[in-house]
Short mmCIF file of C-alpha atoms in Angstrom, two decimals:
data_model
loop_
_atom_site.label_atom_id
_atom_site.label_comp_id
_atom_site.label_asym_id
_atom_site.label_seq_id
_atom_site.Cartn_x
_atom_site.Cartn_y
_atom_site.Cartn_z
CA MET A 8 -58.24 -69.47 -59.81
CA SER A 9 -61.77 -68.20 -60.20
CA GLN A 10 -64.12 -67.46 -57.33
CA ASN A 11 -67.77 -68.51 -57.02
CA ASN A 12 -70.34 -68.85 -54.28
CA ASN A 13 -70.07 -72.64 -54.12
CA ASN A 14 -66.30 -72.79 -53.92
CA PRO A 15 -64.85 -69.53 -52.61
CA ALA A 16 -61.15 -69.15 -53.24
CA PRO A 17 -58.63 -66.34 -53.41
CA MET A 18 -58.20 -64.63 -56.75
CA ARG A 19 -54.91 -65.37 -58.47
CA LEU A 20 -52.80 -62.26 -58.78
CA THR A 21 -49.90 -61.42 -61.05
CA SER A 22 -47.44 -58.65 -60.22
CA PHE A 23 -45.61 -56.23 -62.47
CA VAL A 24 -42.32 -55.46 -60.69
CA THR A 25 -39.28 -53.24 -60.92
CA THR A 26 -36.10 -53.67 -58.89
CA ASP A 27 -35.18 -50.14 -57.94
CA LEU A 28 -31.97 -48.21 -57.37
CA CYS A 29 -31.61 -49.56 -53.83
CA GLY A 30 -32.09 -53.16 -54.98
CA ILE A 31 -35.59 -53.69 -53.58
CA THR A 32 -38.19 -55.29 -55.82
CA ARG A 33 -41.43 -53.32 -55.77
CA GLY A 34 -44.57 -53.58 -57.86
CA ARG A 35 -48.32 -53.78 -58.26
CA SER A 36 -50.62 -56.75 -58.66
CA LEU A 37 -53.63 -57.38 -60.88
CA PRO A 38 -55.95 -60.29 -61.59
CA GLU A 39 -54.15 -62.97 -63.57
CA SER A 40 -57.00 -62.89 -66.08
CA GLU A 41 -56.15 -59.30 -67.03
CA VAL A 42 -52.42 -59.77 -67.63
CA ALA A 43 -52.70 -60.26 -71.40
CA GLU A 44 -54.64 -57.03 -71.78
CA GLN A 45 -52.26 -55.04 -69.58
CA LEU A 46 -49.05 -56.22 -71.24
CA VAL A 47 -49.23 -53.37 -73.74
CA THR A 48 -50.00 -50.54 -71.32
CA GLY A 49 -48.49 -51.75 -68.05
CA CYS A 50 -49.50 -50.14 -64.77
CA GLY A 51 -48.99 -46.73 -63.24
CA TRP A 52 -45.85 -45.74 -61.36
CA VAL A 53 -44.54 -42.60 -59.66
CA PRO A 54 -41.15 -41.00 -60.52
CA ALA A 55 -40.35 -40.21 -56.87
CA ASN A 56 -40.54 -43.93 -56.05
CA SER A 57 -37.04 -44.17 -57.53
CA ALA A 58 -35.79 -42.03 -54.64
CA LEU A 59 -37.01 -44.47 -51.98
CA THR A 60 -34.36 -45.55 -49.49
CA PRO A 61 -34.31 -49.10 -48.05
CA GLN A 62 -36.00 -47.52 -45.01
CA ASP A 63 -38.93 -46.53 -47.29
CA ILE A 64 -38.23 -42.81 -46.99
CA ILE A 65 -38.37 -40.77 -50.19
CA ALA A 66 -35.29 -38.52 -50.38
CA ASP A 67 -36.26 -34.92 -49.64
CA ASP A 68 -34.14 -33.44 -52.43
CA ASN A 69 -35.09 -35.89 -55.17
CA PRO A 70 -35.59 -34.23 -58.59
CA TRP A 71 -39.20 -35.37 -58.99
CA GLY A 72 -41.19 -34.33 -55.93
CA SER A 73 -44.90 -35.01 -56.31
CA HIS A 74 -44.87 -34.37 -60.05
CA GLY A 75 -45.16 -36.76 -62.96
CA ASP A 76 -46.44 -40.18 -63.96
CA LEU A 77 -44.81 -43.25 -65.42
CA ARG A 78 -45.79 -46.70 -66.61
CA LEU A 79 -44.29 -49.94 -65.38
CA LEU A 80 -44.22 -51.88 -68.64
CA PRO A 81 -43.82 -55.65 -68.20
CA ASP A 82 -41.47 -57.78 -70.28
CA PRO A 83 -43.45 -60.89 -71.32
CA SER A 84 -40.26 -62.95 -71.69
CA SER A 85 -39.34 -62.38 -68.03
CA ARG A 86 -42.37 -63.97 -66.35
CA VAL A 87 -41.75 -65.95 -63.14
CA ARG A 88 -44.42 -68.46 -62.10
CA LEU A 89 -43.88 -70.62 -59.04
CA GLU A 90 -46.75 -73.08 -59.10
CA TYR A 91 -45.96 -75.19 -56.04
CA GLY A 92 -43.73 -75.28 -52.96
CA PRO A 93 -43.56 -76.88 -49.51
CA ASP A 94 -46.71 -75.06 -48.37
CA ALA A 95 -49.53 -76.31 -50.57
CA GLN A 96 -51.80 -73.50 -49.34
CA ALA A 97 -49.37 -70.69 -50.23
CA ALA A 98 -50.45 -68.20 -52.87
CA GLN A 99 -48.83 -68.73 -56.25
CA LEU A 100 -45.81 -66.49 -56.86
CA ASP A 101 -46.33 -64.89 -60.27
CA TYR A 102 -44.62 -61.75 -61.55
CA LEU A 103 -43.07 -60.10 -64.60
CA HIS A 104 -40.06 -57.83 -64.60
CA GLY A 105 -40.75 -54.48 -66.19
CA ASP A 106 -39.15 -51.30 -67.45
CA LEU A 107 -40.13 -47.81 -66.35
CA VAL A 108 -41.28 -45.74 -69.30
CA THR A 109 -43.05 -42.42 -69.81
CA THR A 110 -46.77 -42.33 -70.56
CA THR A 111 -45.84 -42.09 -74.26
CA GLY A 112 -43.77 -45.28 -74.00
CA ALA A 113 -40.37 -43.59 -74.20
CA PRO A 114 -37.61 -45.08 -72.01
CA TRP A 115 -37.27 -43.33 -68.64
CA PRO A 116 -33.60 -42.57 -67.89
CA VAL A 117 -33.79 -43.52 -64.19
CA CYS A 118 -34.78 -47.15 -64.87
CA PRO A 119 -31.82 -49.44 -63.98
CA ARG A 120 -33.13 -52.25 -66.18
CA THR A 121 -33.21 -49.89 -69.16
CA LEU A 122 -29.66 -48.74 -68.37
CA LEU A 123 -28.45 -52.35 -68.46
CA ARG A 124 -30.29 -53.09 -71.70
CA GLU A 125 -28.77 -50.04 -73.37
CA GLU A 126 -25.28 -51.02 -72.22
CA ILE A 127 -25.76 -54.55 -73.56
CA ALA A 128 -26.71 -52.92 -76.89
CA ARG A 129 -23.45 -50.92 -76.88
CA TYR A 130 -21.54 -54.18 -76.48
CA ARG A 131 -23.43 -55.63 -79.43
CA GLU A 132 -22.33 -52.65 -81.50
CA LEU A 133 -18.79 -53.80 -80.72
CA ASP A 134 -19.69 -57.32 -81.96
CA LEU A 135 -19.78 -58.58 -78.37
CA GLN A 136 -22.37 -60.31 -76.24
CA VAL A 137 -22.32 -60.60 -72.44
CA THR A 138 -22.78 -63.78 -70.44
CA ALA A 139 -23.10 -63.44 -66.67
CA ALA A 140 -24.07 -65.17 -63.44
CA PHE A 141 -24.58 -63.85 -59.91
CA GLU A 142 -23.63 -66.09 -56.97
CA HIS A 143 -25.54 -65.37 -53.75
CA GLU A 144 -24.72 -66.03 -50.10
CA PHE A 145 -27.45 -65.71 -47.47
CA ASN A 146 -28.42 -66.63 -43.91
CA LEU A 147 -31.44 -68.63 -42.83
CA LEU A 148 -33.11 -67.30 -39.69
CA GLY A 149 -35.32 -69.56 -37.61
CA LEU A 150 -33.36 -72.81 -37.77
CA ALA A 151 -32.81 -74.83 -34.62
CA ASP A 152 -30.18 -73.06 -32.53
CA GLU A 153 -27.38 -75.56 -32.96
CA HIS A 154 -23.94 -75.20 -34.44
CA ALA A 155 -23.06 -77.29 -37.49
CA ALA A 156 -19.53 -77.29 -38.87
CA ALA A 157 -18.74 -75.05 -41.84
CA PHE A 158 -19.38 -76.63 -45.24
CA SER A 159 -20.56 -79.80 -43.51
CA LEU A 160 -23.20 -82.29 -44.52
CA GLN A 161 -24.73 -81.71 -41.09
CA ALA A 162 -25.17 -78.01 -41.89
CA GLN A 163 -26.99 -78.90 -45.07
CA ARG A 164 -29.09 -81.61 -43.43
CA GLN A 165 -30.28 -79.29 -40.66
CA THR A 166 -32.33 -77.43 -43.25
CA GLY A 167 -34.31 -80.59 -44.02
CA ASN A 168 -35.88 -80.36 -47.46
CA PHE A 169 -35.25 -76.63 -47.84
CA GLY A 170 -32.38 -77.07 -50.31
CA GLY A 171 -34.37 -79.51 -52.41
CA TRP A 172 -37.44 -77.27 -52.47
CA LEU A 173 -35.31 -74.23 -53.32
CA MET A 174 -33.65 -76.01 -56.22
CA SER A 175 -37.02 -77.32 -57.39
CA ALA A 176 -38.49 -73.81 -57.27
CA LEU A 177 -35.57 -72.32 -59.20
CA GLU A 178 -35.91 -75.06 -61.80
CA GLN A 179 -39.66 -74.34 -62.09
CA ILE A 180 -39.01 -70.71 -62.99
CA GLY A 181 -36.24 -71.52 -65.49
CA ALA A 182 -33.33 -70.22 -63.40
CA GLU A 183 -31.18 -73.30 -64.17
CA PRO A 184 -29.97 -74.00 -60.61
CA GLU A 185 -26.54 -75.60 -60.24
CA MET A 186 -25.78 -76.01 -56.55
CA PHE A 187 -27.02 -75.42 -53.00
CA LEU A 188 -24.34 -75.56 -50.33
CA PRO A 189 -23.63 -74.76 -46.70
CA GLU A 190 -21.14 -71.92 -46.35
CA TYR A 191 -18.48 -70.87 -43.86
CA GLY A 192 -20.76 -68.92 -41.52
CA ARG A 193 -23.36 -70.14 -39.09
CA ASN A 194 -26.65 -70.92 -40.87
CA GLN A 195 -25.09 -69.42 -44.01
CA TYR A 196 -25.77 -70.92 -47.42
CA GLU A 197 -25.04 -70.27 -51.06
CA VAL A 198 -27.02 -70.96 -54.20
CA THR A 199 -25.66 -70.83 -57.74
CA CYS A 200 -27.36 -70.89 -61.13
CA ARG A 201 -26.04 -71.26 -64.65
CA PRO A 202 -24.95 -68.12 -66.49
CA THR A 203 -27.22 -66.54 -69.04
CA GLN A 204 -27.02 -63.66 -71.46
CA GLY A 205 -27.73 -59.97 -71.17
CA VAL A 206 -30.49 -58.43 -69.05
CA ALA A 207 -31.78 -61.90 -68.17
CA ALA A 208 -28.71 -62.41 -65.94
CA ALA A 209 -29.72 -59.53 -63.65
CA ASP A 210 -33.38 -60.61 -63.76
CA ARG A 211 -32.21 -64.06 -62.66
CA ALA A 212 -30.34 -62.51 -59.72
CA VAL A 213 -33.58 -60.89 -58.57
CA ASN A 214 -35.45 -64.17 -59.07
CA VAL A 215 -32.96 -66.10 -56.94
CA ARG A 216 -33.43 -63.65 -54.07
CA GLU A 217 -37.22 -63.54 -54.29
CA VAL A 218 -37.67 -67.29 -54.68
CA THR A 219 -35.26 -67.99 -51.80
CA ARG A 220 -37.29 -65.64 -49.61
CA GLU A 221 -40.52 -67.32 -50.70
CA ILE A 222 -39.36 -70.87 -49.96
CA ALA A 223 -37.93 -69.79 -46.58
CA ARG A 224 -41.25 -68.10 -45.75
CA GLN A 225 -43.15 -71.28 -46.63
CA PHE A 226 -40.89 -73.16 -44.19
CA GLY A 227 -41.72 -70.63 -41.48
CA TRP A 228 -38.20 -69.17 -41.63
CA ARG A 229 -36.71 -66.01 -43.00
CA SER A 230 -33.77 -65.56 -45.34
CA THR A 231 -31.55 -62.50 -45.38
CA PHE A 232 -28.96 -61.50 -47.97
CA THR A 233 -27.56 -58.66 -45.87
CA PRO A 234 -23.77 -58.19 -46.22
CA LEU A 235 -23.29 -58.72 -42.48
CA LEU A 236 -25.76 -60.26 -40.04
CA ALA A 237 -23.93 -59.08 -36.91
CA PRO A 238 -20.58 -57.47 -36.07
CA GLY A 239 -17.85 -60.09 -36.32
CA ALA A 240 -20.04 -62.56 -38.24
CA VAL A 241 -19.11 -64.12 -41.57
CA THR A 242 -20.14 -61.84 -44.42
CA ASN A 243 -22.50 -62.41 -47.35
CA GLY A 244 -21.33 -61.39 -50.80
CA VAL A 245 -22.65 -61.44 -54.32
CA HIS A 246 -20.06 -62.50 -56.89
CA LEU A 247 -20.68 -61.42 -60.47
CA HIS A 248 -19.11 -63.74 -63.07
CA LEU A 249 -18.72 -62.22 -66.53
CA SER A 250 -17.43 -63.36 -69.90
CA LEU A 251 -17.67 -61.97 -73.43
CA GLN A 252 -18.23 -63.67 -76.76
CA ARG A 253 -18.46 -62.48 -80.34
CA LEU A 254 -22.00 -62.37 -81.68
CA ASP A 255 -21.33 -65.72 -83.36
CA GLY A 256 -20.61 -67.22 -79.92
CA THR A 257 -16.81 -67.30 -80.09
CA PRO A 258 -15.28 -66.65 -76.61
CA VAL A 259 -12.92 -63.65 -76.54
CA PHE A 260 -11.55 -63.51 -72.97
CA TYR A 261 -9.35 -66.64 -73.22
CA ASP A 262 -5.92 -66.91 -74.81
CA GLU A 263 -4.10 -70.20 -74.26
CA ALA A 264 -0.66 -68.64 -74.81
CA ALA A 265 -1.12 -65.44 -72.76
CA PRO A 266 -0.12 -64.89 -69.11
CA SER A 267 -2.95 -66.18 -66.90
CA ASN A 268 -4.73 -66.95 -70.23
CA LEU A 269 -6.04 -63.38 -70.46
CA SER A 270 -6.55 -62.18 -74.03
CA LYS A 271 -5.60 -58.60 -74.91
CA LEU A 272 -9.28 -57.70 -75.01
CA ALA A 273 -9.76 -59.19 -71.55
CA GLU A 274 -6.75 -57.22 -70.27
CA HIS A 275 -8.23 -53.96 -71.56
CA TRP A 276 -11.64 -54.83 -70.09
CA ALA A 277 -10.14 -55.69 -66.70
CA ALA A 278 -8.01 -52.53 -66.74
CA GLY A 279 -11.15 -50.43 -67.23
CA VAL A 280 -12.90 -52.09 -64.30
CA LEU A 281 -9.85 -51.65 -62.06
CA ARG A 282 -9.43 -47.99 -63.01
CA HIS A 283 -13.00 -47.17 -62.02
CA LEU A 284 -13.41 -49.71 -59.23
CA PRO A 285 -13.17 -47.31 -56.25
CA ALA A 286 -16.03 -45.30 -57.77
CA LEU A 287 -17.95 -48.43 -58.79
CA CYS A 288 -18.18 -49.43 -55.14
CA ALA A 289 -20.77 -46.69 -54.62
CA LEU A 290 -23.03 -48.69 -56.95
CA THR A 291 -22.01 -52.28 -56.16
CA ALA A 292 -21.46 -52.00 -52.38
CA PRO A 293 -23.91 -49.17 -51.78
CA THR A 294 -24.81 -49.19 -48.08
CA ALA A 295 -23.06 -48.37 -44.83
CA VAL A 296 -23.15 -52.04 -43.82
CA SER A 297 -21.34 -52.94 -47.07
CA TYR A 298 -18.17 -51.36 -45.70
CA LEU A 299 -18.20 -53.57 -42.62
CA ARG A 300 -17.61 -56.35 -45.16
CA LEU A 301 -15.05 -54.82 -47.56
CA LYS A 302 -12.06 -55.29 -45.30
CA PRO A 303 -8.76 -57.18 -45.60
CA HIS A 304 -8.79 -60.92 -44.83
CA HIS A 305 -12.56 -61.21 -45.34
CA TRP A 306 -12.28 -62.88 -48.78
CA SER A 307 -14.34 -59.95 -50.03
CA ALA A 308 -11.77 -57.47 -51.42
CA ALA A 309 -10.32 -54.30 -49.95
CA TYR A 310 -8.09 -53.34 -52.89
CA ALA A 311 -8.61 -52.77 -56.61
CA CYS A 312 -6.48 -55.52 -58.10
CA LEU A 313 -6.67 -58.55 -60.36
CA GLY A 314 -5.54 -61.96 -59.22
CA LEU A 315 -5.50 -65.53 -60.52
CA ARG A 316 -7.70 -67.59 -58.18
CA ASN A 317 -7.05 -64.95 -55.50
CA ARG A 318 -10.09 -64.41 -53.27
CA GLU A 319 -8.62 -61.25 -51.76
CA ALA A 320 -8.55 -59.64 -55.21
CA ALA A 321 -11.48 -57.47 -56.27
CA LEU A 322 -11.35 -58.98 -59.75
CA ARG A 323 -10.53 -62.69 -59.85
CA ILE A 324 -9.47 -64.85 -62.78
CA CYS A 325 -11.50 -67.99 -62.19
CA PRO A 326 -10.02 -71.44 -62.70
CA VAL A 327 -10.94 -73.64 -65.64
CA VAL A 328 -11.53 -77.35 -65.12
CA GLU A 329 -9.63 -79.71 -67.38
CA ILE A 330 -11.32 -82.84 -66.02
CA GLY A 331 -13.92 -84.14 -68.44
CA GLY A 332 -12.62 -82.36 -71.49
CA LYS A 333 -14.84 -79.28 -71.37
CA PRO A 334 -13.56 -76.47 -73.64
CA LYS A 335 -11.47 -74.14 -71.49
CA ALA A 336 -12.29 -71.01 -73.49
CA ARG A 337 -16.00 -71.42 -72.79
CA GLN A 338 -15.43 -71.82 -69.05
CA PHE A 339 -13.09 -68.86 -68.70
CA ASN A 340 -14.53 -65.84 -66.88
CA LEU A 341 -13.69 -62.99 -64.53
CA GLU A 342 -15.34 -62.61 -61.13
CA PHE A 343 -16.20 -59.19 -59.71
CA ARG A 344 -16.19 -59.57 -55.90
CA PRO A 345 -16.88 -56.20 -54.16
CA MET A 346 -20.65 -56.54 -54.54
CA ASP A 347 -23.47 -57.45 -52.18
CA ALA A 348 -27.24 -57.84 -52.26
CA THR A 349 -27.94 -54.27 -51.13
CA ALA A 350 -27.06 -53.31 -54.73
CA SER A 351 -29.47 -53.23 -57.64
CA PRO A 352 -28.37 -56.16 -59.85
CA HIS A 353 -29.26 -54.24 -63.02
CA LEU A 354 -27.49 -51.04 -61.99
CA ALA A 355 -24.42 -52.83 -60.62
CA MET A 356 -24.00 -55.06 -63.68
CA ALA A 357 -24.47 -52.08 -66.01
CA ALA A 358 -21.84 -50.06 -64.12
CA VAL A 359 -19.25 -52.86 -64.25
CA LEU A 360 -19.90 -53.32 -67.97
CA ILE A 361 -19.54 -49.57 -68.58
CA ALA A 362 -16.15 -49.54 -66.86
CA GLY A 363 -15.00 -52.58 -68.85
CA ARG A 364 -16.19 -51.08 -72.11
CA LEU A 365 -14.25 -47.88 -71.44
CA GLY A 366 -11.16 -49.99 -70.86
CA MET A 367 -11.61 -51.78 -74.18
CA GLN A 368 -12.36 -48.63 -76.16
CA GLN A 369 -9.33 -46.84 -74.69
CA GLU A 370 -7.14 -49.97 -74.89
CA LEU A 371 -5.99 -49.41 -71.31
CA PRO A 372 -2.89 -51.31 -70.22
CA LEU A 373 -3.39 -53.79 -67.41
CA SER A 374 -1.67 -53.20 -64.07
CA ALA A 375 -2.58 -53.85 -60.41
CA VAL A 376 -2.07 -57.60 -60.77
CA THR A 377 -1.06 -59.74 -57.81
CA ASP A 378 -1.44 -63.34 -56.77
CA VAL A 379 -0.74 -62.63 -53.09
CA ASP A 380 -2.98 -61.01 -50.52
CA PRO A 381 -2.62 -57.31 -51.41
CA HIS A 382 -2.84 -56.37 -47.73
CA SER A 383 0.39 -58.29 -47.13
CA LEU A 384 2.24 -55.87 -49.44
CA SER A 385 3.74 -52.63 -48.22
CA ASP A 386 2.29 -49.28 -49.26
CA ALA A 387 5.28 -48.80 -51.55
CA GLN A 388 4.78 -52.21 -53.18
CA ARG A 389 1.11 -51.54 -53.78
CA GLU A 390 1.91 -48.13 -55.25
CA GLU A 391 4.49 -49.65 -57.57
CA LEU A 392 1.92 -52.21 -58.79
CA GLY A 393 -0.81 -49.58 -59.15
CA ILE A 394 -3.05 -51.18 -56.53
CA LYS A 395 -5.53 -48.73 -54.97
CA SER A 396 -7.46 -49.15 -51.75
CA LEU A 397 -11.21 -49.46 -52.05
CA PRO A 398 -13.27 -46.92 -50.11
CA GLY A 399 -13.70 -47.53 -46.40
CA SER A 400 -17.16 -46.02 -46.05
CA LEU A 401 -20.25 -45.23 -48.08
CA GLU A 402 -19.50 -41.50 -47.79
CA GLU A 403 -16.04 -42.04 -49.29
CA ALA A 404 -17.48 -44.22 -52.05
CA GLN A 405 -20.00 -41.53 -52.96
CA ARG A 406 -17.25 -38.91 -53.13
CA LEU A 407 -15.16 -41.14 -55.38
CA LEU A 408 -18.14 -41.79 -57.65
CA LEU A 409 -18.84 -38.08 -58.14
CA ALA A 410 -15.12 -37.42 -58.67
CA ASP A 411 -14.96 -40.00 -61.47
CA SER A 412 -16.21 -37.73 -64.23
CA GLU A 413 -15.54 -40.30 -66.95
CA LEU A 414 -17.75 -42.92 -65.32
CA CYS A 415 -20.44 -40.42 -64.33
CA ALA A 416 -20.62 -39.16 -67.93
CA GLN A 417 -21.80 -42.63 -68.95
CA LEU A 418 -24.77 -42.51 -66.55
CA PRO A 419 -27.99 -40.63 -67.36
CA PRO A 420 -27.83 -37.36 -65.36
CA ALA A 421 -31.32 -37.91 -63.94
CA LEU A 422 -30.38 -41.39 -62.72
CA LEU A 423 -27.18 -40.14 -61.09
CA GLN A 424 -28.97 -37.22 -59.43
CA THR A 425 -31.75 -39.45 -58.10
CA TYR A 426 -29.31 -42.08 -56.88
CA VAL A 427 -27.09 -39.59 -55.05
CA SER A 428 -30.12 -37.93 -53.43
CA MET A 429 -31.43 -41.29 -52.26
CA LYS A 430 -28.06 -42.35 -50.86
CA ARG A 431 -27.57 -39.07 -49.01
CA GLN A 432 -30.94 -39.56 -47.36
CA GLU A 433 -29.98 -43.13 -46.46
CA GLN A 434 -26.70 -41.93 -44.95
CA ALA A 435 -28.56 -39.38 -42.82
CA LEU A 436 -30.86 -42.14 -41.55
CA THR A 437 -28.01 -44.48 -40.57
CA ARG A 438 -25.19 -42.15 -39.53
CA GLU A 439 -25.87 -42.40 -35.79
CA LEU A 440 -26.46 -46.16 -35.71
CA SER A 441 -23.98 -48.45 -34.00
CA GLU A 442 -22.52 -51.34 -35.98
CA GLU A 443 -24.90 -53.70 -34.21
CA GLN A 444 -27.93 -51.54 -35.03
CA LEU A 445 -26.75 -51.15 -38.61
CA CYS A 446 -26.48 -54.91 -39.09
CA GLU A 447 -29.82 -55.53 -37.43
CA SER A 448 -31.67 -53.01 -39.59
CA TYR A 449 -30.22 -54.15 -42.95
CA ALA A 450 -30.88 -57.79 -42.09
CA LYS A 451 -34.57 -56.84 -42.09
CA PHE A 452 -34.45 -54.83 -45.32
CA TYR A 453 -32.55 -57.42 -47.37
#
């Protein structure tokens, strides 16, 4: 919108954004009229920004210090434009996802979006393409203080038109929304969108979070995707659904005749994820509050195992629906459950794909399979099945990550060094907090 003396109005701004290693979307804004010109050169960025904690403290021992310059180069295909919402006076939400590059245009190894793109390319070299969807749970803060039954129509109706506006907004930006639903916890909701391919799946995860926050803000509320709003509350997870197809579109995870319908390729992929899962938690459940969620009987996963329709398994074989005659092979997918919204969607998805690729390339045999709650098994039974416990704290997860030399070798050294420095700083900032203080602080950050 232009501005003149007769009709003063705010200038329309467009943002170039990056979602960083701690899963926070940051960026810079410019006049909408200058976007076309800036698409080629992007905007300036600082290497040390990648060492920012959720508390907005740059890690003291980050490898960059005050040195260096980068460009945040926008991806024109990723543009998000929210033209209207419940507040007609609200500023238009308009941004483009970008990659961090050097001033010569070379990829910068600490960019999580670049890491995911490069991993997707490795799959394509194996004649495979990746389809994925992130499911998000969140709490709405500011609703009338009344208790509505879990999953109830009353719980949905108490949000008024929020669900309808959220779905409308997601449709506006091309996120292909599927469902908005009340969840098990108080003022807890979930939103799902259709799967999409490659890097766009992680971009869509960011878009769901940012658009949900925007619509809540326009209602005068606040949304939070924190893993745990308060000690003892119902937890919020992010479930990553993944499937693979050949480049011609043929699904490769499903085998009608195989146990649990898992193809050999799917078994190898799942075996790779399970082998590296304790270390992966440092990237997919990356905050101290994450480990208040990853406990037995929370439907969130406390053990590295695969299960058919088993919500206590870290890797779940999802059901296919035979009603309506939809092809089962195209529905079939695996769900990675030990993830939450304190993780970078791009980094977390890339890490899971790396582990699965290693499993396929090494043709790892599948073990650690159970269709019962793994916590109900004895230690000896879990050992016999090859089921490992997931880490119980962020410190343990970080140790397991650094001890997994095979997984670490797949990460750019500069990214790993920056990430570990940032997480150590974050641990130092939260170590003395009580569980209540921890939940309260992360509810504000996420």
